[in-house]
mmCIF file of C-alpha atoms in Angstrom:
data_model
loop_
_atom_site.group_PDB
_atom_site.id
_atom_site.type_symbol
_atom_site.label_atom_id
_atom_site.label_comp_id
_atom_site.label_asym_id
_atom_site.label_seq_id
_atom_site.Cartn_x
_atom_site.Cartn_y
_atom_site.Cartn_z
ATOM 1 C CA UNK A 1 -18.068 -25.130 -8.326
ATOM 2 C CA UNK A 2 -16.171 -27.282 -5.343
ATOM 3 C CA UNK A 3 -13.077 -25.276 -5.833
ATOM 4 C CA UNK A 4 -15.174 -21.662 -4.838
ATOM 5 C CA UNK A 5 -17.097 -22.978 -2.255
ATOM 6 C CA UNK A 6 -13.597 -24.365 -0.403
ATOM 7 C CA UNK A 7 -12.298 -20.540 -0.810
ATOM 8 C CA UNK A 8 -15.782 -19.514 0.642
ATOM 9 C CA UNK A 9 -16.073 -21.948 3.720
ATOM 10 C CA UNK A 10 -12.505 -20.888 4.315
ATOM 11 C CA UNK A 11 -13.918 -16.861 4.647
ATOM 12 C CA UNK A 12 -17.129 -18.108 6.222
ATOM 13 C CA UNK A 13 -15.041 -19.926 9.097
ATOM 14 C CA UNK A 14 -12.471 -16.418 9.356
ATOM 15 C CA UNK A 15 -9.828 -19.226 8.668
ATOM 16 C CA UNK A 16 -7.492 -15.901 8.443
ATOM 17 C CA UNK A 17 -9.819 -13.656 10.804
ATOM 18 C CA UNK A 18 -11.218 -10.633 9.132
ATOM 19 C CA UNK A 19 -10.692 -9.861 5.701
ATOM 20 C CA UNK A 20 -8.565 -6.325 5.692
ATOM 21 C CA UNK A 21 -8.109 -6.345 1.871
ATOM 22 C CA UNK A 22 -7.799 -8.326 -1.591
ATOM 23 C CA UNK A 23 -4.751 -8.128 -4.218
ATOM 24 C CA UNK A 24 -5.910 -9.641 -8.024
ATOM 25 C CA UNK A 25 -2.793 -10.124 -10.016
ATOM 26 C CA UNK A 26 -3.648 -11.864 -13.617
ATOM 27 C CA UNK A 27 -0.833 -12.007 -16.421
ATOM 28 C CA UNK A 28 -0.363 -14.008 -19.339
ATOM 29 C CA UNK A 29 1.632 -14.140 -22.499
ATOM 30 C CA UNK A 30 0.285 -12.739 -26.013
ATOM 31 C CA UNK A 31 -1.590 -15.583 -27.507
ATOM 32 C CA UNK A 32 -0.159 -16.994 -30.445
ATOM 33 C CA UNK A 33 -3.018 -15.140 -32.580
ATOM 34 C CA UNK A 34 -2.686 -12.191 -30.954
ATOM 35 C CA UNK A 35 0.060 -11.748 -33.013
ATOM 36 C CA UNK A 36 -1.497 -11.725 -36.896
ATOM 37 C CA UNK A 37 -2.355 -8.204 -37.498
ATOM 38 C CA UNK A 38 -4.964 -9.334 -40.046
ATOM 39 C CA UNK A 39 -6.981 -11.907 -38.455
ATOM 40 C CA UNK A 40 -6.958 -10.750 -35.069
ATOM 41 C CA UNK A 41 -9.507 -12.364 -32.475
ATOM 42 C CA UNK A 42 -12.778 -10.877 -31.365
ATOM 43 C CA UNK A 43 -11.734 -10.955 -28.559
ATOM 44 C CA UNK A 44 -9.232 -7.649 -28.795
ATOM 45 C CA UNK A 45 -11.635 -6.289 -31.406
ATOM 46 C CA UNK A 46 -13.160 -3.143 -29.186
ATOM 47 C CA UNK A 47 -15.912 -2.523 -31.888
ATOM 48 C CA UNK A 48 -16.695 -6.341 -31.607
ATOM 49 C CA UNK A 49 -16.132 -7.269 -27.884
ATOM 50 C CA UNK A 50 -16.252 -3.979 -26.280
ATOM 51 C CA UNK A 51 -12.706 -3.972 -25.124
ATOM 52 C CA UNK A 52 -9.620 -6.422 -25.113
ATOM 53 C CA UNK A 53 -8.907 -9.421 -22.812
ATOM 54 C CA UNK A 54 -10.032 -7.971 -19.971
ATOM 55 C CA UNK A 55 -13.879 -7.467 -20.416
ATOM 56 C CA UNK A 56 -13.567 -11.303 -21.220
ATOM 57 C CA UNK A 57 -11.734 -12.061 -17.908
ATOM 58 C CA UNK A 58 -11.582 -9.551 -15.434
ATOM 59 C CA UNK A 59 -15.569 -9.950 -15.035
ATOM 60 C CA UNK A 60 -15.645 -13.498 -13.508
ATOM 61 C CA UNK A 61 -12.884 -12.615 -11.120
ATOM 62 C CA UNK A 62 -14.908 -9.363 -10.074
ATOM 63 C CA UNK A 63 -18.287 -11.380 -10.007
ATOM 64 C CA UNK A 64 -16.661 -13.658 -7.779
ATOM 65 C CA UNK A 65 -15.367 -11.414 -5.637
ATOM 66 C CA UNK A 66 -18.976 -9.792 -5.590
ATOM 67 C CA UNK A 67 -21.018 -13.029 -4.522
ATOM 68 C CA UNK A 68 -18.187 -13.492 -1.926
ATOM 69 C CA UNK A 69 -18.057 -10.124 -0.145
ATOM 70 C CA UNK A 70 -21.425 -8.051 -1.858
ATOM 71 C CA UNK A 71 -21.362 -5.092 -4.051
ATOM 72 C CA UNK A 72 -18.994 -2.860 -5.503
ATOM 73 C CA UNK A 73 -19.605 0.691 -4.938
ATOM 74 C CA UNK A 74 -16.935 2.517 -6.009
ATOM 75 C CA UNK A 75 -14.382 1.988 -8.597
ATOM 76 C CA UNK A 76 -11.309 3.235 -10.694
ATOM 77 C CA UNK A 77 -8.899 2.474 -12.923
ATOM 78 C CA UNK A 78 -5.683 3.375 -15.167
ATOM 79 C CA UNK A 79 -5.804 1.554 -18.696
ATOM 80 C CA UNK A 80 -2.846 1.389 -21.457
ATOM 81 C CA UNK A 81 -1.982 -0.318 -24.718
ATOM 82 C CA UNK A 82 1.731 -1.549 -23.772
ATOM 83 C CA UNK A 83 2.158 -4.692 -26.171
ATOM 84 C CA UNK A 84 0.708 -2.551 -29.264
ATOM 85 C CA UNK A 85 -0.396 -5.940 -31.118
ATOM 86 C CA UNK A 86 -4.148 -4.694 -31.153
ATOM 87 C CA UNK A 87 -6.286 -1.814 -30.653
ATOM 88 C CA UNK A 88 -7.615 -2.598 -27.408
ATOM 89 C CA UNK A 89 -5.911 -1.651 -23.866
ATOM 90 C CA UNK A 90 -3.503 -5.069 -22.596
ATOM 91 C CA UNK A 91 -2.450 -3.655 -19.164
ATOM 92 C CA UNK A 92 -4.617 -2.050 -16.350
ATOM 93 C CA UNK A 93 -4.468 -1.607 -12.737
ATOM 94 C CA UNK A 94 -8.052 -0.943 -10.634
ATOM 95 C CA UNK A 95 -9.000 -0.195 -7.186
ATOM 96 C CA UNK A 96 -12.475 -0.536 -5.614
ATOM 97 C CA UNK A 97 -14.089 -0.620 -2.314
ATOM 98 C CA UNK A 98 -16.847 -3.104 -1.635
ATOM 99 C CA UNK A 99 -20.030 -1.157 0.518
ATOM 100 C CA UNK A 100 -18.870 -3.368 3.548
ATOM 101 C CA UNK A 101 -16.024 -0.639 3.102
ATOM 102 C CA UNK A 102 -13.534 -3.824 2.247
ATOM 103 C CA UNK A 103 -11.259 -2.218 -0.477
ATOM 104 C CA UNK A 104 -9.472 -3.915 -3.372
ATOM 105 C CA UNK A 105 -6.394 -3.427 -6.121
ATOM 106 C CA UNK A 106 -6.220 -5.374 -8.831
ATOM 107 C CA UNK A 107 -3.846 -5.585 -12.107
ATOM 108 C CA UNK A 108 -3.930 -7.542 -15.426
ATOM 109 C CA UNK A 109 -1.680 -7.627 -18.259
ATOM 110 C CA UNK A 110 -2.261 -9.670 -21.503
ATOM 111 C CA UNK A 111 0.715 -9.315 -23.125
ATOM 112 C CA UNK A 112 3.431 -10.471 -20.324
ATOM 113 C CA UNK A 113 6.011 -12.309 -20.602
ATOM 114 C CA UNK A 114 5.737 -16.211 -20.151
ATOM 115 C CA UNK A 115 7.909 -15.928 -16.656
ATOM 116 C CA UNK A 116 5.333 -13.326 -15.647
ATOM 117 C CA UNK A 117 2.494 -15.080 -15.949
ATOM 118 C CA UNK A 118 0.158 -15.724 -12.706
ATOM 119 C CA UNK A 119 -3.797 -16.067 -12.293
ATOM 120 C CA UNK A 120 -3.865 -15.000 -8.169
ATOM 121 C CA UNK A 121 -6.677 -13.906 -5.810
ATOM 122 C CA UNK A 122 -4.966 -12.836 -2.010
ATOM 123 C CA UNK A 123 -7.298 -12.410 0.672
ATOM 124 C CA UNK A 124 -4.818 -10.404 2.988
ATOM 125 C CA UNK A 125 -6.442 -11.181 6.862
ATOM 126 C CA UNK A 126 -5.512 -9.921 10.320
ATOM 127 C CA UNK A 127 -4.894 -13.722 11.001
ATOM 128 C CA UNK A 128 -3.139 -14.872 7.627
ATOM 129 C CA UNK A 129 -4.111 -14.936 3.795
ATOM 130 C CA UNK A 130 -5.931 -17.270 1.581
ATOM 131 C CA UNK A 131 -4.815 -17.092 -2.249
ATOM 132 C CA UNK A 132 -6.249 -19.090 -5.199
ATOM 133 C CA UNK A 133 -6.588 -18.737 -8.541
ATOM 134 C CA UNK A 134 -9.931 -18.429 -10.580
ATOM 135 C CA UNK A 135 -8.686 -19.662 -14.222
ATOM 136 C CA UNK A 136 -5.844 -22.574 -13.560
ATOM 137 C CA UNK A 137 -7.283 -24.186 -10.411
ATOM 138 C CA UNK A 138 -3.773 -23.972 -8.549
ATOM 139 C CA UNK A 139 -4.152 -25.280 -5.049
ATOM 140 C CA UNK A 140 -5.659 -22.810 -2.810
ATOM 141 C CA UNK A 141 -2.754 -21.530 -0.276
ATOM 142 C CA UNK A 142 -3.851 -21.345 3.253
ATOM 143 C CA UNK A 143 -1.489 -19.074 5.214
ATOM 144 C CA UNK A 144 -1.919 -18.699 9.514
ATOM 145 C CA UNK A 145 0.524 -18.666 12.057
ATOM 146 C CA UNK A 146 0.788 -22.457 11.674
ATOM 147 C CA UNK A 147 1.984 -22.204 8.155
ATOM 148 C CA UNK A 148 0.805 -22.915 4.809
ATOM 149 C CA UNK A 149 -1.429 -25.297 4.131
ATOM 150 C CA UNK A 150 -2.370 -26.256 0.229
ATOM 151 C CA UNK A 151 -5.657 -27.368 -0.031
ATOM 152 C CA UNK A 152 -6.610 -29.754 -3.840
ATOM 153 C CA UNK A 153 -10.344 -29.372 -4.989
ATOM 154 C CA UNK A 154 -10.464 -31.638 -8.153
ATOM 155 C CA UNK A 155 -12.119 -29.728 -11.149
ATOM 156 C CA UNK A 156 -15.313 -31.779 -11.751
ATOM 157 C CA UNK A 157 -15.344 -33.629 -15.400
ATOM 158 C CA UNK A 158 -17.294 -30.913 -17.300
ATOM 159 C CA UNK A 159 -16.480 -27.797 -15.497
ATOM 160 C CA UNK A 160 -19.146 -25.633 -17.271
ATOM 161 C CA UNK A 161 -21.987 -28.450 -17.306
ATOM 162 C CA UNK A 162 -23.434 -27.358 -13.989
ATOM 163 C CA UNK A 163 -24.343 -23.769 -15.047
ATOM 164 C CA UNK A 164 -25.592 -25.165 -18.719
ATOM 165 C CA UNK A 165 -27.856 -27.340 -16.703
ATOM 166 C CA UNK A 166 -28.825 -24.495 -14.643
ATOM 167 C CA UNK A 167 -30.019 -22.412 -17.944
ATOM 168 C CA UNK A 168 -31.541 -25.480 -19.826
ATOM 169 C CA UNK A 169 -33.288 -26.591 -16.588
ATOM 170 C CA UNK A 170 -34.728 -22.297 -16.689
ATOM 171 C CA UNK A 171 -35.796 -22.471 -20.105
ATOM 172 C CA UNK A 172 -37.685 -26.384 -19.784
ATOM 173 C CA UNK A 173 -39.389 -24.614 -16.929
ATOM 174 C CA UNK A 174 -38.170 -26.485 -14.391
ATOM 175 C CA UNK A 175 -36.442 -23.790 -12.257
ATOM 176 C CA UNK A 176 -35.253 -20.416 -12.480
ATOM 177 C CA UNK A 177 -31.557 -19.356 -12.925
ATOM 178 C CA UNK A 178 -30.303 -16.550 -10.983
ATOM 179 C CA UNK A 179 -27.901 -15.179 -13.751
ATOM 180 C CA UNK A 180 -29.254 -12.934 -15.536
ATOM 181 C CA UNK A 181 -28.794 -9.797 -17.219
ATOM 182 C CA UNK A 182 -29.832 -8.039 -13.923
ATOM 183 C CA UNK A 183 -27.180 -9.452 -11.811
ATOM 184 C CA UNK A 184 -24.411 -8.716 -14.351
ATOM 185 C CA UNK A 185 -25.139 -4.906 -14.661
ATOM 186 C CA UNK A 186 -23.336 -4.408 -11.079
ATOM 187 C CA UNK A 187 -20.395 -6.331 -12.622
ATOM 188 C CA UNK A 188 -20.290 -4.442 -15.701
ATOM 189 C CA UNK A 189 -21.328 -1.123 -13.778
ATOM 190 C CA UNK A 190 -17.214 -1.994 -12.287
ATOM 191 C CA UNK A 191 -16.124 -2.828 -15.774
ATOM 192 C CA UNK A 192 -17.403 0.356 -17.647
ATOM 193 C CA UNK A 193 -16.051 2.358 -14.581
ATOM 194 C CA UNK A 194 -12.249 0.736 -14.263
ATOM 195 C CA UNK A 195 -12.169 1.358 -17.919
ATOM 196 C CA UNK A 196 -13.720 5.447 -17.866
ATOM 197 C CA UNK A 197 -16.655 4.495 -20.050
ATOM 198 C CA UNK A 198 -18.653 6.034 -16.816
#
């Protein structure tokens, strides 16, 4: 996607020097069906989903941050049920440490309130910080000494379309897609650890 490979050229040119560490912040509201008791959403169904909001978010922000600085190797987290609207946990904060030694802190909350709510990536650098967002496509925020710089990548037409081509293109034959179940097990190696199920 254009939007990730701007945030990558920026790293690959040390636009803010060397990466010294990375903040994820994600809130959002309750969703409006978060809140019927009787016909909750799969999504916060544990037995269902295997966990709340965050095993459906939380993984493409840490599989980003995997293709974009390598492997996770170490990782922990604190989870809790604040909001109460469904069985699974709505607020957790993480830390992890990439095996370049880069380390990370992250938080998520899906039952903030509206004013709260922010979808934010900071690459903190000894020569300024880079922050975008991985769900709303803000503007990615290019901070140096010669002082912020928002950068627009349009969101192509289809945003999914190029991965579904991707997969059809694997199973016509035609060429072989590199997600797979392999490549997710480090990603959900992170997941089952932030959340103690390791």
């Amino acid at each position: 996607m254009p939007y990730f490979i701007k945030v990558k050229e920026l790293i690959e040119k040390q636009a803010i020097g060397n990466i010294l560490n990375i903040q994820i912040r994600y809130a959002q509201p309750p969703r409006k069906e978060d809140l019927d008791k009787e016909n909750l959403p799969w999504r916060v169904q544990p037995d269902i989903s295997g966990g709340g909001y965050f095993y459906d978010m939380a993984p493409h922000q840490i599989d980003l941050l995997q293709d974009m600085f390598g492997c996770i190797l170490s990782a922990n987290g604190f989870k809790s049920n604040r909001g109460k609207l469904y069985s699974a946990e709505d607020s957790l904060s993480t830390c992890f440490q990439f095996d370049s030694g880069l380390v990370d802190s992250g938080s998520w909350c899906f039952t903030a309130h509206e004013s709260a709510a922010e979808d934010r990536i900071e690459l903190i650098g000894d020569k300024g910080m880079i922050c975008f967002s991985v769900f709303s496509f803000e503007p990615i925020a290019l901070h140096t000494l010669k002082g912020l710089e928002e950068i627009r990548v349009p969101n192509p037409e289809h945003v999914q379309q190029p991965l579904i081509q991707v997969v059809v293109n694997h199973l016509l034959g035609k060429s072989v897609c590199s997600c797979d179940g392999i490549t997710a097990t480090t990603t959900n190696w992170v997941m089952d650890k932030i959340l103690g199920k390791l």
